[in-house]
Amino acid sequence: MRRVDPVVFRAGCPDCRGSFELAASALRLAIGATSRTTFYSFTCPDCDTLVRKPAGERIVELLTGGGVRTLRLHPTV
């Protein structure tokens, strides 16, 4: 059986300018009806600020593929 390393994502805080790696469990992805309402969020481990950043198609693909918990803000048809 092959060992799989956990997925980590690089992130940065706009408040304290910290740069760090986060596990998928530390991130949340919200998918809205438009690109303006699609974002990911996390709490900065350095300053404890809640950070919210926009998520384009590529970011959504990377986060969902890496196991980040996702919330759909609109019904799918």
Tab-separated table of N, CA, C and O in Angstrom:
chain	number	residue	atom	x	y	z
A	1	MET	N	0.835	-1.170	0.000
A	1	MET	CA	0.000	0.000	0.000
A	1	MET	C	0.885	1.241	0.000
A	1	MET	O	1.842	1.335	0.760
A	2	ARG	N	0.550	2.197	-0.833
A	2	ARG	CA	1.340	3.403	-0.985
A	2	ARG	C	0.852	4.490	-0.037
A	2	ARG	O	-0.343	4.714	0.102
A	3	ARG	N	1.774	5.179	0.603
A	3	ARG	CA	1.423	6.265	1.520
A	3	ARG	C	1.179	7.544	0.730
A	3	ARG	O	1.969	7.922	-0.130
A	4	VAL	N	0.082	8.211	1.046
A	4	VAL	CA	-0.256	9.467	0.378
A	4	VAL	C	-0.061	10.606	1.366
A	4	VAL	O	-0.619	10.582	2.466
A	5	ASP	N	0.752	11.594	0.986
A	5	ASP	CA	0.967	12.748	1.848
A	5	ASP	C	-0.271	13.639	1.829
A	5	ASP	O	-0.933	13.779	0.790
A	6	PRO	N	-0.597	14.265	2.968
A	6	PRO	CA	-1.757	15.147	2.994
A	6	PRO	C	-1.528	16.363	2.091
A	6	PRO	O	-0.406	16.826	1.927
A	7	VAL	N	-2.604	16.866	1.525
A	7	VAL	CA	-2.534	18.033	0.653
A	7	VAL	C	-2.427	19.281	1.516
A	7	VAL	O	-3.145	19.420	2.506
A	8	VAL	N	-1.512	20.163	1.155
A	8	VAL	CA	-1.398	21.458	1.827
A	8	VAL	C	-1.470	22.553	0.777
A	8	VAL	O	-1.084	22.361	-0.382
A	9	PHE	N	-1.992	23.684	1.187
A	9	PHE	CA	-2.152	24.828	0.293
A	9	PHE	C	-1.375	26.000	0.861
A	9	PHE	O	-1.398	26.244	2.067
A	10	ARG	N	-0.716	26.738	-0.018
A	10	ARG	CA	-0.027	27.964	0.394
A	10	ARG	C	-1.041	29.092	0.443
A	10	ARG	O	-1.887	29.208	-0.442
A	11	ALA	N	-0.928	29.907	1.463
A	11	ALA	CA	-1.844	31.034	1.623
A	11	ALA	C	-1.102	32.196	2.265
A	11	ALA	O	-0.016	32.031	2.809
A	12	GLY	N	-1.728	33.346	2.192
A	12	GLY	CA	-1.158	34.536	2.798
A	12	GLY	C	-2.244	35.383	3.413
A	12	GLY	O	-3.394	35.356	2.982
A	13	CYS	N	-1.876	36.111	4.447
A	13	CYS	CA	-2.823	36.979	5.140
A	13	CYS	C	-2.604	38.421	4.707
A	13	CYS	O	-1.489	38.932	4.820
A	14	PRO	N	-3.651	39.095	4.241
A	14	PRO	CA	-3.500	40.491	3.838
A	14	PRO	C	-3.335	41.440	5.030
A	14	PRO	O	-2.817	42.533	4.873
A	15	ASP	N	-3.722	41.008	6.233
A	15	ASP	CA	-3.609	41.875	7.409
A	15	ASP	C	-2.191	41.888	7.975
A	15	ASP	O	-1.579	42.940	8.103
A	16	CYS	N	-1.666	40.713	8.324
A	16	CYS	CA	-0.339	40.661	8.949
A	16	CYS	C	0.774	40.338	7.958
A	16	CYS	O	1.936	40.303	8.326
A	17	ARG	N	0.390	40.060	6.714
A	17	ARG	CA	1.341	39.717	5.650
A	17	ARG	C	2.044	38.388	5.891
A	17	ARG	O	3.084	38.109	5.300
A	18	GLY	N	1.476	37.563	6.761
A	18	GLY	CA	2.047	36.244	7.016
A	18	GLY	C	1.875	35.341	5.807
A	18	GLY	O	0.936	35.488	5.028
A	19	SER	N	2.791	34.409	5.641
A	19	SER	CA	2.749	33.432	4.565
A	19	SER	C	2.915	32.065	5.197
A	19	SER	O	3.808	31.869	6.025
A	20	PHE	N	2.055	31.113	4.830
A	20	PHE	CA	2.037	29.834	5.522
A	20	PHE	C	1.399	28.771	4.655
A	20	PHE	O	0.891	29.065	3.582
A	21	GLU	N	1.433	27.543	5.127
A	21	GLU	CA	0.768	26.421	4.473
A	21	GLU	C	-0.379	25.963	5.358
A	21	GLU	O	-0.248	25.934	6.587
A	22	LEU	N	-1.503	25.625	4.722
A	22	LEU	CA	-2.692	25.176	5.442
A	22	LEU	C	-3.137	23.822	4.929
A	22	LEU	O	-3.082	23.559	3.730
A	23	ALA	N	-3.599	22.988	5.822
A	23	ALA	CA	-4.200	21.715	5.438
A	23	ALA	C	-5.575	21.987	4.837
A	23	ALA	O	-6.188	23.028	5.092
A	24	ALA	N	-6.065	21.051	4.054
A	24	ALA	CA	-7.389	21.195	3.441
A	24	ALA	C	-8.463	21.429	4.497
A	24	ALA	O	-9.416	22.178	4.266
A	25	SER	N	-8.313	20.846	5.659
A	25	SER	CA	-9.312	20.998	6.722
A	25	SER	C	-9.379	22.412	7.293
A	25	SER	O	-10.349	22.767	7.952
A	26	ALA	N	-8.358	23.233	7.042
A	26	ALA	CA	-8.330	24.606	7.552
A	26	ALA	C	-9.008	25.591	6.604
A	26	ALA	O	-9.173	26.762	6.946
A	27	LEU	N	-9.373	25.127	5.418
A	27	LEU	CA	-9.984	25.997	4.410
A	27	LEU	C	-11.453	25.649	4.215
A	27	LEU	O	-11.864	24.503	4.410
A	28	ARG	N	-12.237	26.623	3.776
A	28	ARG	CA	-13.630	26.422	3.386
A	28	ARG	C	-13.821	27.091	2.032
A	28	ARG	O	-13.314	28.177	1.796
A	29	LEU	N	-14.581	26.451	1.176
A	29	LEU	CA	-14.871	26.978	-0.156
A	29	LEU	C	-16.370	27.172	-0.277
A	29	LEU	O	-17.141	26.280	0.034
A	30	ALA	N	-16.785	28.357	-0.703
A	30	ALA	CA	-18.203	28.649	-0.939
A	30	ALA	C	-18.376	28.941	-2.421
A	30	ALA	O	-17.703	29.821	-2.971
A	31	ILE	N	-19.248	28.191	-3.075
A	31	ILE	CA	-19.483	28.368	-4.504
A	31	ILE	C	-20.830	29.051	-4.688
A	31	ILE	O	-21.876	28.495	-4.348
A	32	GLY	N	-20.786	30.266	-5.198
A	32	GLY	CA	-21.993	31.051	-5.415
A	32	GLY	C	-22.478	30.950	-6.850
A	32	GLY	O	-21.912	30.237	-7.670
A	33	ALA	N	-23.514	31.709	-7.143
A	33	ALA	CA	-24.109	31.698	-8.476
A	33	ALA	C	-23.210	32.381	-9.506
A	33	ALA	O	-23.307	32.101	-10.697
A	34	THR	N	-22.322	33.262	-9.061
A	34	THR	CA	-21.420	33.978	-9.967
A	34	THR	C	-20.003	33.935	-9.421
A	34	THR	O	-19.782	33.540	-8.263
A	35	SER	N	-19.068	34.387	-10.231
A	35	SER	CA	-17.681	34.433	-9.771
A	35	SER	C	-17.515	35.442	-8.632
A	35	SER	O	-16.615	35.306	-7.804
A	36	ARG	N	-18.377	36.428	-8.552
A	36	ARG	CA	-18.300	37.425	-7.478
A	36	ARG	C	-18.730	36.854	-6.133
A	36	ARG	O	-18.394	37.408	-5.090
A	37	THR	N	-19.501	35.775	-6.153
A	37	THR	CA	-19.978	35.178	-4.908
A	37	THR	C	-19.328	33.827	-4.621
A	37	THR	O	-19.812	33.074	-3.778
A	38	THR	N	-18.232	33.536	-5.303
A	38	THR	CA	-17.475	32.309	-5.058
A	38	THR	C	-16.164	32.698	-4.388
A	38	THR	O	-15.423	33.533	-4.900
A	39	PHE	N	-15.905	32.097	-3.221
A	39	PHE	CA	-14.735	32.493	-2.447
A	39	PHE	C	-14.274	31.339	-1.560
A	39	PHE	O	-14.985	30.360	-1.367
A	40	TYR	N	-13.050	31.479	-1.043
A	40	TYR	CA	-12.569	30.551	-0.028
A	40	TYR	C	-12.173	31.359	1.190
A	40	TYR	O	-11.913	32.557	1.097
A	41	SER	N	-12.184	30.712	2.334
A	41	SER	CA	-11.855	31.422	3.562
A	41	SER	C	-11.052	30.525	4.498
A	41	SER	O	-11.073	29.300	4.389
A	42	PHE	N	-10.344	31.181	5.404
A	42	PHE	CA	-9.547	30.501	6.421
A	42	PHE	C	-9.238	31.504	7.523
A	42	PHE	O	-9.395	32.712	7.335
A	43	THR	N	-8.807	30.997	8.649
A	43	THR	CA	-8.359	31.854	9.744
A	43	THR	C	-6.842	31.870	9.733
A	43	THR	O	-6.202	30.819	9.705
A	44	CYS	N	-6.282	33.073	9.733
A	44	CYS	CA	-4.826	33.219	9.705
A	44	CYS	C	-4.243	32.624	10.983
A	44	CYS	O	-4.638	33.006	12.089
A	45	PRO	N	-3.295	31.693	10.857
A	45	PRO	CA	-2.691	31.093	12.047
A	45	PRO	C	-1.760	32.047	12.799
A	45	PRO	O	-1.450	31.824	13.960
A	46	ASP	N	-1.336	33.136	12.152
A	46	ASP	CA	-0.425	34.088	12.790
A	46	ASP	C	-1.164	35.160	13.595
A	46	ASP	O	-0.774	35.471	14.712
A	47	CYS	N	-2.246	35.737	13.029
A	47	CYS	CA	-2.932	36.853	13.696
A	47	CYS	C	-4.396	36.556	14.032
A	47	CYS	O	-5.091	37.409	14.555
A	48	ASP	N	-4.877	35.367	13.686
A	48	ASP	CA	-6.235	34.909	14.012
A	48	ASP	C	-7.337	35.706	13.294
A	48	ASP	O	-8.474	35.731	13.732
A	49	THR	N	-6.998	36.357	12.178
A	49	THR	CA	-7.975	37.096	11.382
A	49	THR	C	-8.680	36.152	10.416
A	49	THR	O	-8.037	35.281	9.835
A	50	LEU	N	-9.986	36.327	10.249
A	50	LEU	CA	-10.718	35.565	9.243
A	50	LEU	C	-10.425	36.191	7.879
A	50	LEU	O	-10.629	37.387	7.680
A	51	VAL	N	-9.904	35.389	6.965
A	51	VAL	CA	-9.522	35.863	5.626
A	51	VAL	C	-10.479	35.260	4.613
A	51	VAL	O	-10.781	34.070	4.657
A	52	ARG	N	-10.951	36.098	3.699
A	52	ARG	CA	-11.854	35.661	2.632
A	52	ARG	C	-11.293	36.168	1.307
A	52	ARG	O	-11.032	37.362	1.162
A	53	LYS	N	-11.098	35.241	0.363
A	53	LYS	CA	-10.513	35.602	-0.928
A	53	LYS	C	-11.367	35.045	-2.059
A	53	LYS	O	-11.953	33.966	-1.937
A	54	PRO	N	-11.426	35.760	-3.188
A	54	PRO	CA	-12.191	35.256	-4.331
A	54	PRO	C	-11.567	33.984	-4.890
A	54	PRO	O	-10.354	33.784	-4.797
A	55	ALA	N	-12.406	33.126	-5.459
A	55	ALA	CA	-11.925	31.863	-6.027
A	55	ALA	C	-12.426	31.727	-7.460
A	55	ALA	O	-13.615	31.557	-7.691
A	56	GLY	N	-11.509	31.814	-8.400
A	56	GLY	CA	-11.841	31.590	-9.802
A	56	GLY	C	-11.941	30.096	-10.083
A	56	GLY	O	-11.769	29.258	-9.188
A	57	GLU	N	-12.201	29.771	-11.329
A	57	GLU	CA	-12.395	28.367	-11.725
A	57	GLU	C	-11.212	27.476	-11.352
A	57	GLU	O	-11.400	26.365	-10.860
A	58	ARG	N	-10.013	27.935	-11.592
A	58	ARG	CA	-8.814	27.123	-11.312
A	58	ARG	C	-8.643	26.886	-9.810
A	58	ARG	O	-8.324	25.787	-9.380
A	59	ILE	N	-8.876	27.926	-9.016
A	59	ILE	CA	-8.772	27.788	-7.566
A	59	ILE	C	-9.827	26.803	-7.057
A	59	ILE	O	-9.542	25.940	-6.227
A	60	VAL	N	-11.052	26.913	-7.561
A	60	VAL	CA	-12.123	25.989	-7.176
A	60	VAL	C	-11.704	24.554	-7.503
A	60	VAL	O	-11.863	23.643	-6.688
A	61	GLU	N	-11.153	24.364	-8.678
A	61	GLU	CA	-10.711	23.035	-9.105
A	61	GLU	C	-9.626	22.483	-8.173
A	61	GLU	O	-9.687	21.327	-7.750
A	62	LEU	N	-8.651	23.304	-7.831
A	62	LEU	CA	-7.561	22.867	-6.957
A	62	LEU	C	-8.058	22.558	-5.545
A	62	LEU	O	-7.677	21.549	-4.949
A	63	LEU	N	-8.906	23.426	-5.014
A	63	LEU	CA	-9.392	23.231	-3.650
A	63	LEU	C	-10.301	22.013	-3.537
A	63	LEU	O	-10.163	21.220	-2.605
A	64	THR	N	-11.218	21.843	-4.480
A	64	THR	CA	-12.106	20.674	-4.413
A	64	THR	C	-11.315	19.392	-4.631
A	64	THR	O	-11.558	18.394	-3.968
A	65	GLY	N	-10.347	19.423	-5.541
A	65	GLY	CA	-9.505	18.252	-5.785
A	65	GLY	C	-8.632	17.903	-4.593
A	65	GLY	O	-8.246	16.752	-4.414
A	66	GLY	N	-8.331	18.906	-3.765
A	66	GLY	CA	-7.495	18.688	-2.591
A	66	GLY	C	-8.272	18.354	-1.338
A	66	GLY	O	-7.696	18.242	-0.255
A	67	GLY	N	-9.589	18.226	-1.468
A	67	GLY	CA	-10.390	17.798	-0.330
A	67	GLY	C	-10.919	18.894	0.567
A	67	GLY	O	-11.349	18.631	1.686
A	68	VAL	N	-10.912	20.140	0.090
A	68	VAL	CA	-11.452	21.242	0.893
A	68	VAL	C	-12.973	21.134	0.961
A	68	VAL	O	-13.625	20.880	-0.053
A	69	ARG	N	-13.513	21.308	2.148
A	69	ARG	CA	-14.957	21.257	2.340
A	69	ARG	C	-15.627	22.379	1.563
A	69	ARG	O	-15.184	23.528	1.594
A	70	THR	N	-16.703	22.042	0.841
A	70	THR	CA	-17.358	22.979	-0.066
A	70	THR	C	-18.821	23.177	0.293
A	70	THR	O	-19.519	22.238	0.631
A	71	LEU	N	-19.244	24.432	0.207
A	71	LEU	CA	-20.631	24.797	0.453
A	71	LEU	C	-21.162	25.455	-0.825
A	71	LEU	O	-20.550	26.390	-1.343
A	72	ARG	N	-22.259	24.943	-1.344
A	72	ARG	CA	-22.884	25.556	-2.521
A	72	ARG	C	-23.914	26.566	-2.045
A	72	ARG	O	-24.817	26.215	-1.297
A	73	LEU	N	-23.778	27.802	-2.498
A	73	LEU	CA	-24.668	28.870	-2.081
A	73	LEU	C	-25.880	29.022	-2.990
A	73	LEU	O	-26.716	29.880	-2.761
A	74	HIS	N	-25.951	28.189	-4.019
A	74	HIS	CA	-27.081	28.227	-4.944
A	74	HIS	C	-27.393	26.800	-5.392
A	74	HIS	O	-26.514	25.943	-5.387
A	75	PRO	N	-28.647	26.529	-5.729
A	75	PRO	CA	-28.990	25.171	-6.169
A	75	PRO	C	-28.400	24.869	-7.542
A	75	PRO	O	-28.269	25.738	-8.381
A	76	THR	N	-28.015	23.610	-7.739
A	76	THR	CA	-27.527	23.180	-9.057
A	76	THR	C	-28.712	22.640	-9.842
A	76	THR	O	-29.637	22.056	-9.279
A	77	VAL	N	-28.694	22.864	-11.134
A	77	VAL	CA	-29.797	22.417	-11.983
A	77	VAL	C	-29.364	21.250	-12.825
A	77	VAL	O	-28.285	21.087	-13.218
